[in-house]
Amino acid sequence: MAVGWFYLSVLALCSLGSICILSTIYWMRYWHGGFAWDGSILMFNWHPVLMVTSMVVLYSAASLVYRLPQSWVGPRLPWKSGHAAMHLLAFLLTVLGLHAVFEFHNHAKIPHLYSLHSWLGITTVFLFACQWFLGFSVFLLPWASMWLRSLLKPIHVFFGASILSLAIASVVSGINEKLFFSLKNGTKSYSNLPSEAVFANCAGMLVVVFGLLVLYILLASSWKRPEPGMQAERELLLRLGPGSWLFPVTDMPVTAAQPCVTCSSEKSLSSCPSE
């Protein structure tokens, strides 16, 4: 895969994630009065904004750290630290988003955790907390053996993608639930599809598209960090520059005439003495 195409895809993904956040902010400001931190309905408005920002966009950005070609070379500790720090920031914003909705429910005497949306959301946050603790204690701290890390890595990867999928489902169900609650009168009922419903539905579809693209990048083998046997080839390609990715080294015939490193003459690689 060409490096240029990779970064173009990353730029498009960043733009789409920003649109998801800005759309949620606009929805809450234009149709629901804006934001406050006083236990009122305006405090609730922070909940969808913080959850989309943390559990969808920032979580996805942290998950894609290891897909950057720069993370394939050199020491891995800085990339691990950045991966963990971004996930921690996402988790802290998630806690703030949960506090906003729980505080509003307490103020308005509304029961907690009764809807399917709330069940999905709290399950997602619980799995996220377990995932972060497991990743920090096993993959970042130096005590764990390579055998243990190899054993837990597929589980870590599986739950990473699963948590993002659950987060998308939580956001979509939350948008739907909010529209059912706010569009109840006859002139602006949800079934009549007023402007708010159209806008919020489109915002939900953008979140779904964003999540599916992130899941594709996470699961596609061509975007993953190369295995140790391919590491030298990828490092060479990175040094040669973006154009070299269009012509992988593995596609070059082994017996073709190449400059011999040892003999400093042009001959077949098979006849060049081993170094």
Short mmCIF file of C-alpha atoms in Angstrom, two decimals:
data_model
loop_
_atom_site.label_atom_id
_atom_site.label_comp_id
_atom_site.label_asym_id
_atom_site.label_seq_id
_atom_site.Cartn_x
_atom_site.Cartn_y
_atom_site.Cartn_z
CA MET A 1 0.00 0.00 0.00
CA ALA A 2 1.37 3.44 -0.93
CA VAL A 3 2.25 5.70 1.97
CA GLY A 4 0.58 8.61 0.18
CA TRP A 5 -2.70 6.68 -0.07
CA PHE A 6 -2.42 5.72 3.59
CA TYR A 7 -2.06 9.31 4.78
CA LEU A 8 -4.82 10.48 2.45
CA SER A 9 -7.10 7.91 4.07
CA VAL A 10 -6.03 9.05 7.56
CA LEU A 11 -6.74 12.67 6.64
CA ALA A 12 -10.20 11.75 5.35
CA LEU A 13 -10.87 9.77 8.51
CA CYS A 14 -9.79 12.67 10.75
CA SER A 15 -12.07 15.02 8.81
CA LEU A 16 -15.01 12.63 9.16
CA GLY A 17 -14.40 12.24 12.90
CA SER A 18 -14.28 16.02 13.34
CA ILE A 19 -17.57 16.34 11.45
CA CYS A 20 -19.16 13.77 13.79
CA ILE A 21 -18.14 15.82 16.84
CA LEU A 22 -19.15 19.17 15.33
CA SER A 23 -22.51 17.76 14.20
CA THR A 24 -23.29 16.59 17.73
CA ILE A 25 -22.32 19.99 19.18
CA TYR A 26 -24.48 21.78 16.62
CA TRP A 27 -27.44 19.50 17.36
CA MET A 28 -27.24 20.21 21.08
CA ARG A 29 -26.76 23.96 20.64
CA TYR A 30 -29.27 24.66 17.88
CA TRP A 31 -32.16 22.44 18.97
CA HIS A 32 -31.54 21.97 22.72
CA GLY A 33 -30.27 25.27 24.06
CA GLY A 34 -26.54 24.72 24.48
CA PHE A 35 -24.54 23.61 27.49
CA ALA A 36 -24.24 24.15 31.24
CA TRP A 37 -22.90 22.28 34.26
CA ASP A 38 -25.72 22.81 36.76
CA GLY A 39 -27.71 19.56 36.78
CA SER A 40 -30.27 20.87 34.29
CA ILE A 41 -31.13 19.54 30.85
CA LEU A 42 -28.32 21.75 29.52
CA MET A 43 -25.89 19.63 31.53
CA PHE A 44 -27.28 16.52 29.86
CA ASN A 45 -26.33 18.05 26.50
CA TRP A 46 -22.68 17.43 27.36
CA HIS A 47 -23.36 13.69 27.44
CA PRO A 48 -23.73 12.99 23.68
CA VAL A 49 -20.90 15.37 22.79
CA LEU A 50 -18.44 13.83 25.26
CA MET A 51 -19.40 10.26 24.40
CA VAL A 52 -19.00 10.75 20.64
CA THR A 53 -15.70 12.57 21.21
CA SER A 54 -14.27 9.98 23.61
CA MET A 55 -15.73 6.57 22.84
CA VAL A 56 -15.85 6.94 19.05
CA VAL A 57 -13.38 9.51 17.71
CA LEU A 58 -10.60 9.62 20.32
CA TYR A 59 -10.86 5.88 20.99
CA SER A 60 -10.48 5.22 17.27
CA ALA A 61 -7.49 7.56 17.00
CA ALA A 62 -5.77 5.75 19.86
CA SER A 63 -6.51 2.38 18.28
CA LEU A 64 -4.99 3.46 14.95
CA VAL A 65 -1.64 4.54 16.43
CA TYR A 66 -0.03 1.21 15.48
CA ARG A 67 -1.23 1.57 11.88
CA LEU A 68 1.07 4.56 11.28
CA PRO A 69 4.15 3.47 9.26
CA GLN A 70 6.42 5.40 11.65
CA SER A 71 5.38 3.04 14.45
CA TRP A 72 6.83 0.08 12.52
CA VAL A 73 10.45 1.18 12.99
CA GLY A 74 12.51 2.10 16.01
CA PRO A 75 11.57 1.62 19.68
CA ARG A 76 7.96 0.74 20.41
CA LEU A 77 7.76 2.22 23.93
CA PRO A 78 6.88 5.79 22.81
CA TRP A 79 4.07 4.44 20.63
CA LYS A 80 2.81 2.21 23.43
CA SER A 81 2.82 5.17 25.80
CA GLY A 82 0.97 7.34 23.31
CA HIS A 83 -1.56 4.56 22.69
CA ALA A 84 -2.21 4.19 26.43
CA ALA A 85 -2.31 7.96 27.07
CA MET A 86 -4.86 8.61 24.32
CA HIS A 87 -7.06 5.79 25.59
CA LEU A 88 -6.77 7.17 29.13
CA LEU A 89 -7.86 10.61 27.92
CA ALA A 90 -10.79 8.99 26.11
CA PHE A 91 -11.75 7.16 29.31
CA LEU A 92 -11.60 10.36 31.42
CA LEU A 93 -13.86 12.18 28.95
CA THR A 94 -16.20 9.17 29.04
CA VAL A 95 -16.42 9.43 32.84
CA LEU A 96 -17.29 13.13 32.49
CA GLY A 97 -19.99 12.24 29.97
CA LEU A 98 -21.46 9.66 32.35
CA HIS A 99 -21.34 12.12 35.23
CA ALA A 100 -23.30 14.64 33.17
CA VAL A 101 -26.17 12.25 32.49
CA PHE A 102 -26.25 10.78 36.02
CA GLU A 103 -26.24 14.25 37.58
CA PHE A 104 -29.10 15.32 35.32
CA HIS A 105 -31.08 12.20 36.20
CA ASN A 106 -30.55 12.86 39.92
CA HIS A 107 -31.64 16.47 39.54
CA ALA A 108 -34.75 15.59 37.50
CA LYS A 109 -35.64 12.48 39.59
CA ILE A 110 -35.27 10.17 36.56
CA PRO A 111 -34.36 6.49 37.15
CA HIS A 112 -30.91 5.34 36.11
CA LEU A 113 -29.97 2.56 33.66
CA TYR A 114 -33.44 1.44 32.59
CA SER A 115 -33.11 1.62 28.78
CA LEU A 116 -31.31 -0.60 26.30
CA HIS A 117 -29.13 2.37 25.37
CA SER A 118 -27.96 2.73 28.98
CA TRP A 119 -27.26 -1.02 29.25
CA LEU A 120 -25.19 -0.95 26.07
CA GLY A 121 -23.37 2.18 27.18
CA ILE A 122 -22.45 1.04 30.68
CA THR A 123 -21.33 -2.36 29.33
CA THR A 124 -19.11 -0.60 26.81
CA VAL A 125 -17.53 1.62 29.46
CA PHE A 126 -16.94 -1.35 31.78
CA LEU A 127 -15.22 -3.33 29.02
CA PHE A 128 -13.20 -0.25 28.10
CA ALA A 129 -11.94 0.09 31.69
CA CYS A 130 -10.97 -3.61 31.80
CA GLN A 131 -9.30 -3.35 28.40
CA TRP A 132 -7.23 -0.34 29.42
CA PHE A 133 -6.14 -1.91 32.70
CA LEU A 134 -5.17 -5.15 30.94
CA GLY A 135 -3.25 -3.30 28.24
CA PHE A 136 -1.42 -1.09 30.72
CA SER A 137 -0.47 -3.89 33.11
CA VAL A 138 0.55 -6.48 30.49
CA PHE A 139 1.75 -4.61 27.40
CA LEU A 140 3.17 -1.39 28.85
CA LEU A 141 4.69 -2.47 32.16
CA PRO A 142 7.86 -4.59 31.72
CA TRP A 143 6.98 -7.49 34.05
CA ALA A 144 4.96 -9.61 31.58
CA SER A 145 6.73 -12.32 29.60
CA MET A 146 6.64 -12.52 25.80
CA TRP A 147 4.64 -15.74 26.11
CA LEU A 148 1.93 -13.99 28.13
CA ARG A 149 1.85 -11.04 25.76
CA SER A 150 1.56 -13.32 22.73
CA LEU A 151 -1.27 -15.17 24.46
CA LEU A 152 -3.24 -12.04 25.34
CA LYS A 153 -2.59 -9.98 22.21
CA PRO A 154 -5.38 -11.58 20.09
CA ILE A 155 -7.80 -11.09 22.99
CA HIS A 156 -6.71 -7.46 23.35
CA VAL A 157 -7.20 -6.85 19.62
CA PHE A 158 -10.60 -8.58 19.58
CA PHE A 159 -11.98 -6.58 22.48
CA GLY A 160 -10.56 -3.37 21.03
CA ALA A 161 -12.67 -3.78 17.91
CA SER A 162 -15.64 -5.08 19.93
CA ILE A 163 -15.62 -2.06 22.25
CA LEU A 164 -15.65 0.30 19.27
CA SER A 165 -18.57 -1.63 17.76
CA LEU A 166 -20.48 -1.41 21.05
CA ALA A 167 -19.70 2.30 21.29
CA ILE A 168 -21.16 2.88 17.83
CA ALA A 169 -24.27 0.91 18.78
CA SER A 170 -24.57 2.94 21.99
CA VAL A 171 -24.29 6.24 20.14
CA VAL A 172 -26.86 5.27 17.51
CA SER A 173 -29.34 4.00 20.11
CA GLY A 174 -28.74 7.14 22.20
CA ILE A 175 -29.51 9.41 19.23
CA ASN A 176 -32.66 7.46 18.54
CA GLU A 177 -33.73 7.59 22.19
CA LYS A 178 -33.11 11.34 22.43
CA LEU A 179 -35.21 11.96 19.32
CA PHE A 180 -38.09 9.88 20.70
CA PHE A 181 -38.04 11.89 23.93
CA SER A 182 -37.72 15.34 22.33
CA LEU A 183 -40.04 14.89 19.33
CA LYS A 184 -43.30 13.85 20.92
CA ASN A 185 -45.86 16.53 20.05
CA GLY A 186 -48.13 16.29 17.04
CA THR A 187 -46.51 18.97 14.89
CA LYS A 188 -42.95 17.79 15.48
CA SER A 189 -43.32 14.08 16.06
CA TYR A 190 -40.46 11.82 15.06
CA SER A 191 -42.60 10.03 12.47
CA ASN A 192 -43.16 13.32 10.60
CA LEU A 193 -39.36 13.62 10.20
CA PRO A 194 -38.84 17.28 11.17
CA SER A 195 -35.53 19.01 10.51
CA GLU A 196 -34.02 17.92 13.83
CA ALA A 197 -34.78 14.28 13.09
CA VAL A 198 -33.20 14.54 9.63
CA PHE A 199 -30.09 16.20 11.02
CA ALA A 200 -29.68 13.79 13.95
CA ASN A 201 -30.26 10.75 11.74
CA CYS A 202 -27.59 11.99 9.33
CA ALA A 203 -25.21 12.55 12.26
CA GLY A 204 -25.85 8.99 13.40
CA MET A 205 -25.13 7.65 9.92
CA LEU A 206 -21.85 9.61 9.86
CA VAL A 207 -20.85 7.94 13.13
CA VAL A 208 -21.66 4.53 11.64
CA VAL A 209 -19.61 5.22 8.49
CA PHE A 210 -16.71 6.52 10.56
CA GLY A 211 -16.77 3.45 12.80
CA LEU A 212 -16.94 1.02 9.88
CA LEU A 213 -13.94 2.68 8.21
CA VAL A 214 -11.95 2.47 11.43
CA LEU A 215 -12.86 -1.19 11.87
CA TYR A 216 -11.78 -1.89 8.28
CA ILE A 217 -8.38 -0.30 8.89
CA LEU A 218 -7.99 -2.19 12.17
CA LEU A 219 -8.86 -5.56 10.65
CA ALA A 220 -7.31 -5.28 7.16
CA SER A 221 -4.02 -7.16 7.06
CA SER A 222 -2.41 -4.65 4.67
CA TRP A 223 -2.72 -1.91 7.30
CA LYS A 224 -1.24 -3.89 10.19
CA ARG A 225 2.24 -3.66 11.66
CA PRO A 226 4.42 -6.11 9.67
CA GLU A 227 5.55 -9.36 11.20
CA PRO A 228 9.23 -9.63 12.27
CA GLY A 229 10.15 -11.41 9.02
CA MET A 230 8.87 -8.46 6.97
CA GLN A 231 10.24 -5.76 9.25
CA ALA A 232 13.52 -5.25 7.34
CA GLU A 233 11.65 -4.84 4.06
CA ARG A 234 9.27 -2.26 5.52
CA GLU A 235 12.15 -0.30 7.06
CA LEU A 236 13.88 -0.23 3.65
CA LEU A 237 10.70 0.99 1.97
CA LEU A 238 10.27 3.74 4.55
CA ARG A 239 13.83 4.93 3.94
CA LEU A 240 13.41 4.87 0.16
CA GLY A 241 10.34 7.10 0.31
CA PRO A 242 6.63 7.00 -0.54
CA GLY A 243 7.06 5.97 -4.19
CA SER A 244 8.75 2.72 -3.24
CA TRP A 245 5.52 1.40 -1.72
CA LEU A 246 4.06 1.12 -5.19
CA PHE A 247 6.72 -1.48 -6.07
CA PRO A 248 7.26 -3.81 -3.09
CA VAL A 249 10.68 -5.39 -2.72
CA THR A 250 9.11 -8.85 -2.63
CA ASP A 251 7.95 -8.38 -6.23
CA MET A 252 11.53 -8.13 -7.54
CA PRO A 253 12.92 -11.33 -9.04
CA VAL A 254 15.72 -12.77 -6.95
CA THR A 255 17.88 -13.74 -9.93
CA ALA A 256 17.66 -10.39 -11.68
CA ALA A 257 20.87 -8.47 -12.31
CA GLN A 258 21.53 -6.37 -9.21
CA PRO A 259 24.57 -4.54 -7.88
CA CYS A 260 26.41 -6.97 -5.64
CA VAL A 261 27.09 -5.37 -2.26
CA THR A 262 30.15 -7.51 -1.51
CA CYS A 263 31.74 -7.61 -4.96
CA SER A 264 30.72 -4.07 -6.06
CA SER A 265 29.87 -5.49 -9.48
CA GLU A 266 26.62 -6.13 -11.30
CA LYS A 267 25.78 -9.81 -11.26
CA SER A 268 23.07 -12.19 -10.18
CA LEU A 269 22.23 -12.15 -6.51
CA SER A 270 22.43 -15.91 -6.46
CA SER A 271 26.10 -15.82 -7.50
CA CYS A 272 27.10 -13.14 -5.05
CA PRO A 273 29.00 -14.56 -2.06
CA SER A 274 27.15 -14.45 1.23
CA GLU A 275 28.10 -11.72 3.65
#
